[in-house]
Short mmCIF file of C-alpha atoms (C1' of nucleotides) in Angstrom, two decimals:
data_model
loop_
_atom_site.label_atom_id
_atom_site.label_comp_id
_atom_site.label_asym_id
_atom_site.label_seq_id
_atom_site.Cartn_x
_atom_site.Cartn_y
_atom_site.Cartn_z
CA MET A 1 -102.16 -75.02 114.86
CA ILE A 2 -104.39 -73.65 112.15
CA ASN A 3 -107.54 -71.92 113.25
CA PRO A 4 -110.24 -71.42 110.61
CA ARG A 5 -112.44 -69.10 112.69
CA PRO A 6 -114.17 -66.35 110.73
CA GLY A 7 -112.76 -62.87 111.18
CA GLY A 8 -109.33 -64.30 111.83
CA PRO A 9 -106.50 -64.46 109.33
CA PRO A 10 -107.14 -66.64 106.27
CA VAL A 11 -106.15 -70.27 106.62
CA TYR A 12 -103.68 -70.11 103.74
CA LEU A 13 -101.83 -67.23 105.39
CA GLN A 14 -101.67 -69.15 108.66
CA LEU A 15 -100.14 -72.09 106.85
CA ALA A 16 -97.72 -69.83 105.02
CA GLU A 17 -96.63 -68.34 108.33
CA ILE A 18 -95.96 -71.81 109.78
CA LEU A 19 -93.81 -72.79 106.82
CA ARG A 20 -92.10 -69.40 106.68
CA THR A 21 -91.05 -69.75 110.28
CA ARG A 22 -89.54 -73.15 109.62
CA ILE A 23 -87.50 -71.74 106.77
CA VAL A 24 -86.19 -68.53 108.30
CA THR A 25 -85.30 -70.27 111.56
CA GLY A 26 -83.36 -72.85 109.61
CA LYS A 27 -85.51 -75.80 110.67
CA ILE A 28 -85.74 -76.32 106.94
CA ALA A 29 -82.29 -75.61 105.56
CA ALA A 30 -81.62 -73.97 102.21
CA GLY A 31 -81.81 -76.56 99.46
CA GLN A 32 -83.90 -78.88 101.55
CA ALA A 33 -87.34 -80.05 100.42
CA LEU A 34 -90.49 -79.01 102.24
CA PRO A 35 -93.45 -81.34 102.85
CA SER A 36 -95.40 -82.12 99.70
CA GLU A 37 -98.83 -80.73 98.90
CA ARG A 38 -100.47 -83.97 99.86
CA THR A 39 -98.64 -84.21 103.13
CA LEU A 40 -99.65 -80.69 104.07
CA GLN A 41 -103.24 -81.37 103.09
CA GLN A 42 -103.42 -84.39 105.34
CA GLU A 43 -101.48 -82.93 108.27
CA HIS A 44 -103.64 -79.82 108.47
CA ALA A 45 -106.88 -81.20 107.01
CA LEU A 46 -106.99 -78.63 104.21
CA GLY A 47 -108.08 -78.56 100.60
CA ARG A 48 -105.56 -78.61 97.82
CA HIS A 49 -106.22 -75.04 96.67
CA THR A 50 -105.59 -73.73 100.16
CA VAL A 51 -102.25 -75.50 100.43
CA ARG A 52 -101.20 -74.32 96.99
CA LYS A 53 -102.11 -70.76 97.85
CA ALA A 54 -99.90 -70.87 100.92
CA MET A 55 -97.06 -72.19 98.80
CA ALA A 56 -97.64 -69.43 96.25
CA VAL A 57 -97.20 -66.86 99.00
CA LEU A 58 -93.79 -68.24 99.96
CA ARG A 59 -92.78 -68.42 96.33
CA ALA A 60 -93.76 -64.79 95.78
CA GLU A 61 -91.58 -63.87 98.75
CA GLY A 62 -88.66 -65.63 97.13
CA LEU A 63 -88.31 -68.12 99.97
CA VAL A 64 -88.94 -71.28 97.97
CA THR A 65 -88.62 -72.69 94.49
CA PHE A 66 -90.69 -75.46 92.99
CA VAL A 67 -89.07 -78.36 91.23
CA ARG A 68 -91.48 -80.55 89.33
CA GLY A 69 -91.24 -84.16 90.36
CA THR A 70 -89.35 -83.23 93.49
CA GLY A 71 -91.36 -80.65 95.37
CA MET A 72 -90.97 -77.37 97.11
CA VAL A 73 -87.41 -76.50 98.04
CA ALA A 74 -86.10 -73.74 100.29
CA ARG A 75 -84.18 -71.39 98.06
CA GLU A 76 -80.41 -71.26 98.13
CA ARG A 77 -79.00 -67.81 98.66
CA ALA A 78 -76.74 -67.28 95.68
CA GLU A 79 -73.47 -65.49 96.12
CA ARG A 80 -74.00 -61.92 95.01
CA GLN A 81 -71.79 -60.10 92.61
CA ARG A 82 -70.83 -56.57 93.46
CA LEU A 83 -71.79 -53.81 91.05
CA VAL A 84 -70.75 -50.17 91.15
CA PRO A 85 -73.02 -48.23 88.80
CA PRO A 86 -71.60 -45.40 86.69
CA ALA A 87 -71.54 -41.89 88.09
CA GLY A 88 -74.86 -40.12 87.87
CA ALA A 89 -76.83 -43.31 87.39
CA ALA A 90 -80.37 -43.75 88.69
CA VAL A 91 -81.43 -47.16 90.02
CA LEU A 92 -84.98 -48.46 90.20
CA THR A 93 -86.31 -51.79 91.42
CA ARG A 94 -89.35 -53.57 90.06
CA MET A 95 -90.68 -56.96 89.15
CA PRO A 96 -89.36 -58.30 85.85
CA SER A 97 -91.44 -58.61 82.72
CA SER A 98 -92.14 -62.11 81.41
CA GLU A 99 -89.40 -61.65 78.81
CA GLU A 100 -86.91 -60.67 81.49
CA ARG A 101 -87.87 -63.69 83.58
CA ASP A 102 -87.11 -65.91 80.62
CA GLU A 103 -83.91 -64.11 79.69
CA PHE A 104 -82.39 -64.24 83.17
CA ASP A 105 -84.04 -67.50 84.23
CA LEU A 106 -85.59 -65.79 87.24
CA ASP A 107 -87.69 -67.53 89.83
CA ASP A 108 -91.03 -66.12 90.87
CA GLY A 109 -90.68 -63.50 93.53
CA VAL A 110 -87.31 -62.18 92.41
CA PRO A 111 -87.21 -58.46 91.55
CA VAL A 112 -84.62 -56.76 89.36
CA PHE A 113 -82.46 -53.67 89.51
CA ALA A 114 -82.89 -51.31 86.56
CA VAL A 115 -79.84 -49.08 86.18
CA ARG A 116 -80.31 -45.99 84.04
CA THR A 117 -77.22 -44.16 82.94
CA PRO A 118 -77.20 -40.41 82.37
CA GLU A 119 -76.97 -41.18 78.66
CA GLY A 120 -80.41 -42.77 78.82
CA SER A 121 -79.65 -46.47 78.45
CA GLU A 122 -81.12 -48.96 80.90
CA GLN A 123 -79.55 -52.21 82.05
CA VAL A 124 -81.27 -54.88 84.12
CA PHE A 125 -79.70 -57.00 86.87
CA PRO A 126 -81.40 -59.90 88.69
CA GLY A 127 -82.03 -58.85 92.28
CA ASP A 128 -81.00 -62.17 93.78
CA ARG A 129 -77.54 -62.20 92.22
CA TRP A 130 -76.28 -58.65 92.59
CA VAL A 131 -75.58 -56.11 95.30
CA LEU A 132 -74.99 -52.47 94.47
CA ILE A 133 -72.06 -50.74 96.11
CA TRP A 134 -71.82 -47.03 96.69
CA PRO A 135 -68.42 -45.37 96.26
CA GLY A 136 -66.69 -44.38 99.47
CA MET B 1 -107.76 -64.84 70.60
CA ILE B 2 -107.11 -67.48 73.20
CA ASN B 3 -106.03 -70.86 71.95
CA PRO B 4 -106.33 -73.76 74.40
CA ARG B 5 -104.42 -76.30 72.34
CA PRO B 6 -102.26 -78.71 74.34
CA GLY B 7 -98.55 -78.10 74.14
CA GLY B 8 -99.12 -74.40 73.66
CA PRO B 9 -98.83 -71.75 76.33
CA PRO B 10 -101.28 -72.06 79.23
CA VAL B 11 -104.58 -70.28 78.78
CA TYR B 12 -104.08 -68.10 81.84
CA LEU B 13 -100.78 -66.81 80.48
CA GLN B 14 -102.39 -66.03 77.14
CA LEU B 15 -105.08 -64.02 78.90
CA ALA B 16 -102.48 -62.25 81.05
CA GLU B 17 -100.59 -61.29 77.90
CA ILE B 18 -103.71 -59.80 76.35
CA LEU B 19 -104.43 -57.70 79.41
CA ARG B 20 -100.76 -56.75 79.87
CA THR B 21 -100.66 -55.41 76.34
CA ARG B 22 -103.70 -53.25 76.96
CA ILE B 23 -102.07 -51.75 80.01
CA VAL B 24 -98.56 -51.09 78.75
CA THR B 25 -99.84 -49.64 75.49
CA GLY B 26 -102.08 -47.31 77.43
CA LYS B 27 -105.35 -48.69 76.08
CA ILE B 28 -106.17 -49.02 79.74
CA ALA B 29 -104.84 -45.90 81.43
CA ALA B 30 -103.36 -45.83 84.91
CA GLY B 31 -106.10 -45.62 87.50
CA GLN B 32 -108.65 -47.05 85.11
CA ALA B 33 -110.61 -50.20 85.92
CA LEU B 34 -110.11 -53.40 83.95
CA PRO B 35 -112.94 -55.75 82.96
CA SER B 36 -114.35 -57.69 85.89
CA GLU B 37 -113.77 -61.38 86.47
CA ARG B 38 -117.24 -62.19 85.23
CA THR B 39 -116.83 -60.16 82.08
CA LEU B 40 -113.54 -61.83 81.28
CA GLN B 41 -115.04 -65.25 81.93
CA GLN B 42 -117.87 -64.61 79.52
CA GLU B 43 -115.83 -62.87 76.83
CA HIS B 44 -113.26 -65.63 76.63
CA ALA B 45 -115.38 -68.58 77.79
CA LEU B 46 -113.09 -69.42 80.68
CA GLY B 47 -113.52 -70.67 84.22
CA ARG B 48 -113.18 -68.27 87.09
CA HIS B 49 -110.07 -70.00 88.35
CA THR B 50 -108.27 -69.42 85.07
CA VAL B 51 -109.25 -65.77 84.94
CA ARG B 52 -108.11 -65.19 88.50
CA LYS B 53 -104.78 -66.82 87.76
CA ALA B 54 -104.20 -64.45 84.88
CA MET B 55 -105.02 -61.53 87.13
CA ALA B 56 -102.62 -62.83 89.76
CA VAL B 57 -99.83 -62.74 87.18
CA LEU B 58 -100.42 -59.06 86.48
CA ARG B 59 -100.61 -58.34 90.18
CA ALA B 60 -97.29 -60.06 90.80
CA GLU B 61 -95.77 -57.89 88.07
CA GLY B 62 -97.00 -54.80 89.86
CA LEU B 63 -99.19 -53.75 86.94
CA VAL B 64 -102.56 -53.81 88.70
CA THR B 65 -104.12 -53.51 92.13
CA PHE B 66 -107.27 -55.26 93.25
CA VAL B 67 -109.94 -53.51 95.27
CA ARG B 68 -112.57 -55.77 96.72
CA GLY B 69 -116.02 -54.65 95.76
CA THR B 70 -114.66 -52.38 93.06
CA GLY B 71 -112.49 -54.32 90.71
CA MET B 72 -109.05 -54.55 89.19
CA VAL B 73 -107.36 -51.21 88.56
CA ALA B 74 -104.25 -50.38 86.55
CA ARG B 75 -101.68 -49.10 89.02
CA GLU B 76 -100.78 -45.44 89.24
CA ARG B 77 -97.10 -44.72 88.97
CA ALA B 78 -96.25 -42.76 92.07
CA GLU B 79 -93.77 -39.94 91.92
CA ARG B 80 -90.44 -41.28 93.13
CA GLN B 81 -88.32 -39.62 95.74
CA ARG B 82 -84.60 -39.44 95.14
CA LEU B 83 -82.30 -41.10 97.61
CA VAL B 84 -78.51 -40.90 97.80
CA PRO B 85 -77.29 -43.68 100.07
CA PRO B 86 -74.36 -43.04 102.41
CA ALA B 87 -70.83 -43.68 101.19
CA GLY B 88 -69.85 -47.33 101.26
CA ALA B 89 -73.43 -48.54 101.49
CA ALA B 90 -74.55 -51.84 99.96
CA VAL B 91 -77.99 -52.02 98.37
CA LEU B 92 -80.04 -55.16 97.89
CA THR B 93 -83.49 -55.64 96.40
CA ARG B 94 -85.98 -58.27 97.46
CA MET B 95 -89.66 -58.84 98.10
CA PRO B 96 -90.88 -57.45 101.41
CA SER B 97 -91.83 -59.59 104.36
CA SER B 98 -95.48 -59.57 105.44
CA GLU B 99 -94.59 -57.16 108.25
CA GLU B 100 -92.92 -54.80 105.82
CA ARG B 101 -95.91 -54.93 103.51
CA ASP B 102 -98.12 -53.87 106.40
CA GLU B 103 -95.71 -51.22 107.64
CA PHE B 104 -95.29 -49.51 104.28
CA ASP B 105 -98.76 -50.34 102.94
CA LEU B 106 -97.25 -52.04 99.91
CA ASP B 107 -99.24 -53.55 97.09
CA ASP B 108 -98.53 -57.03 95.89
CA GLY B 109 -95.74 -57.12 93.36
CA VAL B 110 -93.78 -54.23 94.82
CA PRO B 111 -90.19 -55.01 95.87
CA VAL B 112 -88.11 -53.00 98.34
CA PHE B 113 -84.61 -51.60 98.48
CA ALA B 114 -82.61 -52.69 101.51
CA VAL B 115 -79.78 -50.25 102.21
CA ARG B 116 -77.01 -51.52 104.47
CA THR B 117 -74.63 -48.96 105.86
CA PRO B 118 -71.00 -49.80 106.61
CA GLU B 119 -71.95 -49.62 110.30
CA GLY B 120 -74.25 -52.59 109.83
CA SER B 121 -77.70 -51.05 110.08
CA GLU B 122 -80.29 -51.79 107.40
CA GLN B 123 -83.03 -49.51 106.20
CA VAL B 124 -85.87 -50.46 103.87
CA PHE B 125 -87.41 -48.31 101.13
CA PRO B 126 -90.49 -49.20 99.06
CA GLY B 127 -89.39 -49.86 95.51
CA ASP B 128 -92.29 -48.02 93.90
CA ARG B 129 -91.63 -44.73 95.66
CA TRP B 130 -87.87 -44.30 95.56
CA VAL B 131 -85.09 -44.05 93.03
CA LEU B 132 -81.46 -44.34 94.08
CA ILE B 133 -79.02 -41.77 92.74
CA TRP B 134 -75.31 -42.31 92.32
CA PRO B 135 -73.03 -39.38 93.00
CA GLY B 136 -71.50 -37.77 89.99
"C1'" DC C 1 -130.64 -44.47 105.42
"C1'" DG C 2 -131.30 -49.33 103.78
"C1'" DA C 3 -131.60 -53.07 100.18
"C1'" DG C 4 -129.85 -55.26 96.60
"C1'" DA C 5 -126.51 -55.95 93.02
"C1'" DT C 6 -121.72 -56.24 91.88
"C1'" DT C 7 -117.00 -57.65 92.60
"C1'" DT C 8 -113.22 -59.70 94.66
"C1'" DG C 9 -111.59 -63.09 98.60
"C1'" DT C 10 -111.52 -67.57 100.60
"C1'" DG C 11 -112.13 -72.52 100.58
"C1'" DC C 12 -113.22 -76.92 98.75
"C1'" DG C 13 -114.06 -80.70 94.99
"C1'" DT C 14 -112.65 -83.06 90.74
"C1'" DA C 15 -110.18 -84.33 86.51
"C1'" DT C 16 -106.30 -84.47 83.52
"C1'" DG C 17 -101.54 -83.28 81.92
"C1'" DT C 18 -96.45 -83.13 82.51
"C1'" DA C 19 -91.95 -83.74 84.56
"C1'" DT C 20 -89.07 -86.12 87.72
"C1'" DT C 21 -87.73 -89.83 90.49
"C1'" DA D 1 -93.00 -98.97 83.87
"C1'" DA D 2 -94.80 -97.00 87.98
"C1'" DA D 3 -95.18 -93.80 91.58
"C1'" DT D 4 -94.70 -89.16 93.05
"C1'" DA D 5 -95.35 -84.23 92.76
"C1'" DC D 6 -96.52 -80.14 90.72
"C1'" DA D 7 -99.42 -77.55 86.71
"C1'" DT D 8 -103.52 -76.51 84.48
"C1'" DA D 9 -108.45 -75.98 84.36
"C1'" DC D 10 -113.27 -76.86 84.93
"C1'" DG D 11 -116.85 -76.58 88.76
"C1'" DC D 12 -119.43 -74.85 93.45
"C1'" DA D 13 -120.60 -72.11 97.79
"C1'" DC D 14 -120.25 -68.50 100.86
"C1'" DA D 15 -117.97 -64.14 102.94
"C1'" DA D 16 -116.61 -59.34 102.76
"C1'" DA D 17 -116.26 -54.85 100.68
"C1'" DT D 18 -118.11 -51.57 97.58
"C1'" DC D 19 -121.29 -49.34 94.72
"C1'" DT D 20 -125.91 -48.07 93.07
"C1'" DC D 21 -130.61 -47.14 93.56
#
DNA sequence: CGAGATTTGTGCGTATGTATT
DNA sequence: AAATACATACGCACAAATCTC
């Protein structure tokens, strides 16, 4: 139940927590649609901005994707490809630039690996589709 | 100049691009404050909602931090510590959970490394303070 | 120290556009 | 063609944190 008392957590974070719980516990399975904006507004007696802000939180966490005309969908966990970087490489993680989001067709809330070789070149890998493996 | 013609890119993305350019080119140095919401509204004749959406884009990219009562500040790039994961480890990157954001005092738009050892344990490292090094 | 101004945070209302079903 | 659902964009009010005088 959402509690709008002052001093407490913001309403949109309370709603995000409710939805997050449903997703991570599997009550809403991957690929399955979540309640629409309107439904959430009516069920919890909230304004549209508040509902959208809660949804934006989940999107930024990479838990959901939005499909226009369909709604908010719990994100599928893609199979990850294994990558062994070259010897001496340095690996950073960060959010992608807008160009990188376009190039790799990344959802909101998906970071990237940036692999820098000793020679100085940098290659970018979408964080939701790769796992880095250490030798050994 | 911002162009609100229909069919073109959304106004808030145009504004985000303008501010992004100022940051990455160094016109606005790290640690320096950006124009306030009000200033941006007046300069570009936009509603507050639109301005805030542009700012949210930059925040999600990890370019700026917001300080209530102070303003929007270009993020400092922290010195990164070097980490060599154990042999056979698998490394993922993702956005942190709300608990992890609290625990590590992470800004918005900062992903984490998740290092899984062959034994099955997982350890989390803030993505803005660590760089992973491959042996070699 | 306080008072007031500034700035971002939260929450709601409304209208219109666009894509999908 | 129509309904549904999200996207963009204008507006308002008040709260909370910070800064300045």
